[in-house]
CSV table of C-alpha atoms in Angstrom, one decimal:
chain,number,residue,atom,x,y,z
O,21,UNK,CA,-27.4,-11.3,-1.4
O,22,UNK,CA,-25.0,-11.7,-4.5
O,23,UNK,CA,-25.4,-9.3,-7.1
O,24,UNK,CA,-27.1,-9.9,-10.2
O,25,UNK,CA,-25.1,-10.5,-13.4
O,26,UNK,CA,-24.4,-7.3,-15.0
O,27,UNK,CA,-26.0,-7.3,-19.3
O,28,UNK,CA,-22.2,-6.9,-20.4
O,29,UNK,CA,-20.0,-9.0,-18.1
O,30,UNK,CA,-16.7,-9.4,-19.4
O,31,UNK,CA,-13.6,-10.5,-17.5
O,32,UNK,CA,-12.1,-6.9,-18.7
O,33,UNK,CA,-14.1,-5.7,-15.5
O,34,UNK,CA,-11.3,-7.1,-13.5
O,35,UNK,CA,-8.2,-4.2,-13.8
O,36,UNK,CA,-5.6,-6.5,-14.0
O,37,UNK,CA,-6.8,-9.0,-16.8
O,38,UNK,CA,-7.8,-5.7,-18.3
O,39,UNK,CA,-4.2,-4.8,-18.3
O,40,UNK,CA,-2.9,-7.9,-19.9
O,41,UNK,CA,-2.0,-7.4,-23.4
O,42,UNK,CA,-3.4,-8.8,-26.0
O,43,UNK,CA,-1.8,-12.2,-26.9
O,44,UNK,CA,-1.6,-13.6,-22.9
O,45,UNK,CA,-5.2,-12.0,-22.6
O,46,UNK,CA,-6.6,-15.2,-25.0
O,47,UNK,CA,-4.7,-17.6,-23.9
O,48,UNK,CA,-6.6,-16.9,-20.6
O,49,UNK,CA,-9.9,-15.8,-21.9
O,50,UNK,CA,-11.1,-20.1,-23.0
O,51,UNK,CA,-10.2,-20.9,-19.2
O,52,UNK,CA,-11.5,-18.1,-17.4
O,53,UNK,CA,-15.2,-19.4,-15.4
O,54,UNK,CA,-17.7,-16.8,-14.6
O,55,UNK,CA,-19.1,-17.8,-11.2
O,56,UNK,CA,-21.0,-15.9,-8.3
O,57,UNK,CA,-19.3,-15.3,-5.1
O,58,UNK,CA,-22.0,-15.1,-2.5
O,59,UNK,CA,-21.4,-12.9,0.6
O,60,UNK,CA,-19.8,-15.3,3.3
O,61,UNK,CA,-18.5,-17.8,0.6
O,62,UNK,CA,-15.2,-19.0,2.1
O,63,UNK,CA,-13.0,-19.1,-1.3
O,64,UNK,CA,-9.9,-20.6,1.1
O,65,UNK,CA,-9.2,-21.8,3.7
O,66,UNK,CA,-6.0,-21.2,5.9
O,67,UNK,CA,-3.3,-23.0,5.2
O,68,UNK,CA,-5.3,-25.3,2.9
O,69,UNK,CA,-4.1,-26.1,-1.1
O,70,UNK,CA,-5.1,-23.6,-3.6
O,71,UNK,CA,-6.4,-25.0,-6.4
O,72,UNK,CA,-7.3,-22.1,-8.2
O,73,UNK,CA,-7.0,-18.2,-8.7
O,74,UNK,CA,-10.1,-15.7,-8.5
O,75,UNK,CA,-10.6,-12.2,-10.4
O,76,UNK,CA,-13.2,-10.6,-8.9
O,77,UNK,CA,-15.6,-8.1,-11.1
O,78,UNK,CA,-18.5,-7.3,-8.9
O,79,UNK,CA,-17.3,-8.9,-5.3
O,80,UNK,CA,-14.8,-8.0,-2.5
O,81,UNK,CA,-13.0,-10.4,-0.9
O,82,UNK,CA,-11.6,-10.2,2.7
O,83,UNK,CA,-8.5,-11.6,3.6
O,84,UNK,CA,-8.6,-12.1,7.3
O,85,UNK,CA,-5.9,-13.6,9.7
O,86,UNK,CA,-7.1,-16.0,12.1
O,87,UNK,CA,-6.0,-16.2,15.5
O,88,UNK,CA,-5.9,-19.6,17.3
O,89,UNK,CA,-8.8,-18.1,20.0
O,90,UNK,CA,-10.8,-17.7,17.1
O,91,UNK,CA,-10.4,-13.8,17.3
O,92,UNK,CA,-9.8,-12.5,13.8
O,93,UNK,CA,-8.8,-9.2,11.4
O,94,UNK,CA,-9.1,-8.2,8.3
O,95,UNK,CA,-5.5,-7.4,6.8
O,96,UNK,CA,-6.2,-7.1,3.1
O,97,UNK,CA,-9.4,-6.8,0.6
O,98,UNK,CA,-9.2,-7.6,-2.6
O,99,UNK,CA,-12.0,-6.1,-4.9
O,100,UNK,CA,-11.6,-5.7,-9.2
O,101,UNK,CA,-8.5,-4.0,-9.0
O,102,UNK,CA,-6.9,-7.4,-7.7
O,103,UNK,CA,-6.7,-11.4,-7.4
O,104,UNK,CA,-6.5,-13.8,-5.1
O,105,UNK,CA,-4.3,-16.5,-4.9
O,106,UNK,CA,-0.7,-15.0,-5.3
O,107,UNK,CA,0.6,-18.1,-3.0
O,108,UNK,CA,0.0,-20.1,-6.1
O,109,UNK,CA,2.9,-18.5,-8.4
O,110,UNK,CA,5.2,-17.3,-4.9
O,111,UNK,CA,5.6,-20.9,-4.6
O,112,UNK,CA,3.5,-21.8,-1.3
O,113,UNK,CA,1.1,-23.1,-2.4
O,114,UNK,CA,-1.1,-22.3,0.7
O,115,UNK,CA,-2.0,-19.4,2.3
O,116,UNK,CA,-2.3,-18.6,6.3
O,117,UNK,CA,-5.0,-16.2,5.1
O,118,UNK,CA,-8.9,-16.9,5.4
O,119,UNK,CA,-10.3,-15.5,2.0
O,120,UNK,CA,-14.0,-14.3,2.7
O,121,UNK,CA,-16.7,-12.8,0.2
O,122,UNK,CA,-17.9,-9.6,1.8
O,123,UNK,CA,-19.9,-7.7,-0.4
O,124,UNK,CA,-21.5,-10.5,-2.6
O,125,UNK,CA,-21.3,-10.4,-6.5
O,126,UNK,CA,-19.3,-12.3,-9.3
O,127,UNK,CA,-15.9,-13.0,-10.6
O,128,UNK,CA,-13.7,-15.2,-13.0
O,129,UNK,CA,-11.4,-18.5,-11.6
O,130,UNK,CA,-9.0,-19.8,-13.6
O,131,UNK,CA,-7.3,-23.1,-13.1
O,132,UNK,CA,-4.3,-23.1,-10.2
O,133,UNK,CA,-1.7,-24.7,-13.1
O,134,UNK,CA,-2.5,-23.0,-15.9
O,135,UNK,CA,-1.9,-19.4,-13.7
O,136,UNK,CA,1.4,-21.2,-12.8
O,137,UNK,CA,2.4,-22.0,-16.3
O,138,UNK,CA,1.8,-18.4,-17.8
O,139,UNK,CA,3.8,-17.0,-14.7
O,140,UNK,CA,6.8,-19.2,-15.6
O,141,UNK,CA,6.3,-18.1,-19.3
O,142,UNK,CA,8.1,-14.9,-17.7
O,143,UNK,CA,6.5,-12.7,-20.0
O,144,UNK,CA,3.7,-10.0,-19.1
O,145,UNK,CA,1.8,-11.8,-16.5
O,146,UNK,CA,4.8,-13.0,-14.6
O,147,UNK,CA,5.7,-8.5,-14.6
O,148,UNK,CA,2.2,-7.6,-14.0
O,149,UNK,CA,1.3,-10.4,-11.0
O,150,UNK,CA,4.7,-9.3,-9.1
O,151,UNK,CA,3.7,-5.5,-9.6
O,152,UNK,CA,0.5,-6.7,-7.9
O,153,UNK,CA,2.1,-8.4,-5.4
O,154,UNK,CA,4.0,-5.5,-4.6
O,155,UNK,CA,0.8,-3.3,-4.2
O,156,UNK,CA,-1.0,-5.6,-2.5
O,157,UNK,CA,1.6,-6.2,0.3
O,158,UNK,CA,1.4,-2.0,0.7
O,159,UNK,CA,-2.0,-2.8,1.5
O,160,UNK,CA,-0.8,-5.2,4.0
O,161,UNK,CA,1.9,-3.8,5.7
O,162,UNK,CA,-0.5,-0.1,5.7
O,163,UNK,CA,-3.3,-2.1,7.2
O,164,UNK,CA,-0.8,-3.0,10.2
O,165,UNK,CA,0.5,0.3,10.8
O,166,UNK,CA,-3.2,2.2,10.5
O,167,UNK,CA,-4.7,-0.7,13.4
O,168,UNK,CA,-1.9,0.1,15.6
O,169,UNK,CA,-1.6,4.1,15.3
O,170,UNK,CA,-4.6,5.4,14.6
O,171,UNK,CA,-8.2,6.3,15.5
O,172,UNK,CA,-11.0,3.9,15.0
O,173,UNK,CA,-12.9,6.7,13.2
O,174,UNK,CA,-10.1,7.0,10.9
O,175,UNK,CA,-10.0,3.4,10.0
O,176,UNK,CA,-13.6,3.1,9.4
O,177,UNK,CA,-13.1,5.8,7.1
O,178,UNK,CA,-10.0,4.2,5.3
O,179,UNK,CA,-11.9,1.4,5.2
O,180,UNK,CA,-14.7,3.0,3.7
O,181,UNK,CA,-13.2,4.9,1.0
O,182,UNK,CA,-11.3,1.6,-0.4
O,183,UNK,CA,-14.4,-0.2,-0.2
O,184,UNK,CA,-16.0,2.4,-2.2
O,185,UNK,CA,-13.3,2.8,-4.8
O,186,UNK,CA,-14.2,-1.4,-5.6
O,187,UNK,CA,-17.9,-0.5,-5.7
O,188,UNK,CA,-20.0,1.6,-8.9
O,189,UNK,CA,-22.2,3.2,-6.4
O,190,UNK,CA,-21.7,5.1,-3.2
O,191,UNK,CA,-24.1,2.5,-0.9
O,192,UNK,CA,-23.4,-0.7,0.4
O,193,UNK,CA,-24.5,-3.0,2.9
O,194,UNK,CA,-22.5,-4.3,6.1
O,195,UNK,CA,-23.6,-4.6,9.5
O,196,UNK,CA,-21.3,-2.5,12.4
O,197,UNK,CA,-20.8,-6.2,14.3
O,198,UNK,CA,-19.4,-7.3,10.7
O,199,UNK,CA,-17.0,-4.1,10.8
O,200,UNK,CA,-16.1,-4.0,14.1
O,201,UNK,CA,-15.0,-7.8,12.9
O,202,UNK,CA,-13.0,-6.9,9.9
O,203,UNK,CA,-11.2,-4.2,11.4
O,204,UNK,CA,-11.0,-5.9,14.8
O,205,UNK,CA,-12.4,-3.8,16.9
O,206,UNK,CA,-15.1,-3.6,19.5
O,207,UNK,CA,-18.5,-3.1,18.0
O,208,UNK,CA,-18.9,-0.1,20.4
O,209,UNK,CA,-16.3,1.9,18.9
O,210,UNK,CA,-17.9,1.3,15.5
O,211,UNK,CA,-21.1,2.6,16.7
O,212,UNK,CA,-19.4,6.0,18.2
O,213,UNK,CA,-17.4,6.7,15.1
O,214,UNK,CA,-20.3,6.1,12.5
O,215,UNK,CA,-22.1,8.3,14.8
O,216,UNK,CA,-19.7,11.0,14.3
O,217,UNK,CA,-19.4,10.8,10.7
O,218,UNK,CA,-23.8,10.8,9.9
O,219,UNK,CA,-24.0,13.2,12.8
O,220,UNK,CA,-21.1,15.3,10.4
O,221,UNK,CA,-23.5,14.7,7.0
O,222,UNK,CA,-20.8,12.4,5.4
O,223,UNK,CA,-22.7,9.1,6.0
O,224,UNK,CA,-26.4,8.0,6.2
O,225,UNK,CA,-26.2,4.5,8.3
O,226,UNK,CA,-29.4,2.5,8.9
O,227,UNK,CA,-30.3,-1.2,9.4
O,228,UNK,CA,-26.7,-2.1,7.7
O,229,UNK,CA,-27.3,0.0,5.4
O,230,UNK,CA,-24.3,2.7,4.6
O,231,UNK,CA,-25.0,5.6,1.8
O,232,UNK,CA,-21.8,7.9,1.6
O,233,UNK,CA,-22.8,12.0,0.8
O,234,UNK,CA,-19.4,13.3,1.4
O,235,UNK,CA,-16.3,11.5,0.0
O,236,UNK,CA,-14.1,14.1,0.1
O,237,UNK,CA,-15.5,14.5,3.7
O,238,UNK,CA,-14.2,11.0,4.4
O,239,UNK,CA,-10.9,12.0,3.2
O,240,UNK,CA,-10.3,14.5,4.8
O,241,UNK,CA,-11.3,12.7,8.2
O,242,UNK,CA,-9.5,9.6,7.2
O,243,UNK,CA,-6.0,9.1,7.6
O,244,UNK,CA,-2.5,8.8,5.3
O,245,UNK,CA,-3.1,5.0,4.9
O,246,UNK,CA,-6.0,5.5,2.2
O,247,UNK,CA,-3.9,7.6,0.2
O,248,UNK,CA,-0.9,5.5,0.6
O,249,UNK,CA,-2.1,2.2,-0.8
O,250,UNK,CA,-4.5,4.1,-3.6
O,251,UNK,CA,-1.2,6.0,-4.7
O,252,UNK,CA,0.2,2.6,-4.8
O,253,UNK,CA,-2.5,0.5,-6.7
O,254,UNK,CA,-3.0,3.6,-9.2
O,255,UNK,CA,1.0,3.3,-10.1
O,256,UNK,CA,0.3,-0.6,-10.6
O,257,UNK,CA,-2.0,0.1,-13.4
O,258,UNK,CA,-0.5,2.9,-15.0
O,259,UNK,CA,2.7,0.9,-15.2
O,260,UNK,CA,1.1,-2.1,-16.7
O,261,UNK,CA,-0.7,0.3,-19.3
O,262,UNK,CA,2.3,1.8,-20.3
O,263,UNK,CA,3.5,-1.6,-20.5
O,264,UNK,CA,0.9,-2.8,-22.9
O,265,UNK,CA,1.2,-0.2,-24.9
O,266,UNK,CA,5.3,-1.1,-25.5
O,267,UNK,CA,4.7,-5.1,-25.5
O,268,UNK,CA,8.6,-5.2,-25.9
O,269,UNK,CA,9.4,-4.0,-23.2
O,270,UNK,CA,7.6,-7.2,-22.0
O,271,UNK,CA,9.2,-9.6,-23.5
């Protein structure tokens, strides 16, 4: 179920349009569309044309890699703190990703051209979209290295925590086939290591329904990769405020 519109919706919900300064802020603002992403709306398809970018505010997005037997892996979620669509300004103009709404809610699209237009402005949103880039492919390349090395317990709680981090409450709502199918792994070894975490207190998991008691539990049972790509994301933005707060150094 998508999440209701919240009273004071504002595309400032999403960090990085938040971190735009002023003056490329409302240029965007008259083009940017409100519009509900509903859990399992495909946003794009692989390899098809992207026609437009998405800043989501109250969904998360999976970005899954599609194997030709159909078998598939999440390798990047993109919640408020991000966009999607970075193919658009890198020049490819498609993507081999699936995008997927996971956790149903809403978010702002803004026309494919006029994102590629301010990029080439190379000005603040050309600086802040290739900081993001940079973070995002972190998340990528951390994703990779945590499925091959470690536990599944310890990517369930990765997982968890980033999920959590894109979320204003410590509940959400996911089934253990759907996360055995984002992190690509069995369902069984989903089942053992959310065992082990509500038999430990840190989770409560019922009927799809997860309610975290223990973050710092979860980090301390998780692994370096949550760390790694928060550490990352958290530089992102405290670059671009700094940023904004010294337009020059922008321009």
């Amino acid at each position: 179920m998508a999440a209701l519109i919240p009273v004071r919706h504002t595309p400032k919900q999403n960090h990085l349009l938040a971190a735009l300064p002023t003056e490329s802020f409302e240029r965007f603002f008259p083009h940017l569309e409100l519009i509900p992403m509903p859990f399992s709306e495909i946003l794009y398809e692989s390899g098809g044309q992207l026609q437009y970018v998405y800043f989501p505010t109250t969904a998360i997005v999976s970005l899954h890699y599609v194997m030709e037997n159909g078998a598939s892996a999440e390798v990047a979620g993109v919640g408020n703190e991000g966009m999607l669509g970075i193919s658009l300004f890198m020049g490819g103009n498609t993507t081999p990703s699936l995008a997927t709404v996971r956790t149903g809610g809403y978010g702002y699209r803004l026309n494919g051209q006029l994102m590629q237009e301010e990029f080439n402005r190379a000005g603040p949103m050309m600086r802040l979209m290739l900081r993001y880039t940079q973070a995002l492919l972190t998340q990528i390349s951390q994703t990779a290295v945590c499925n091959r090395h470690h536990s599944v317990e310890q990517q369930l709680c990765r997982w968890l925590l980033l999920t959590l981090d894109r979320l204003p409450s410590h509940e959400l709502t996911m089934t253990q086939e759907l996360i055995a199918c984002i992190l690509g792994v069995r369902r069984e070894g989903i089942t053992e290591a959310a065992g082990n975490l509500q038999r430990s207190g840190l989770i409560s998991y019922r009927r799809g329904h997860i309610t975290v008691f223990d973050r710092l539990g979860l980090e301390a049972r998780s692994c370096e990769c949550y760390n790694v790509v928060k550490k990352e994301f958290h530089r992102l933005l405290c670059d671009a405020e700094t940023a904004k707060s010294n337009p020059k150094n922008l321009s």
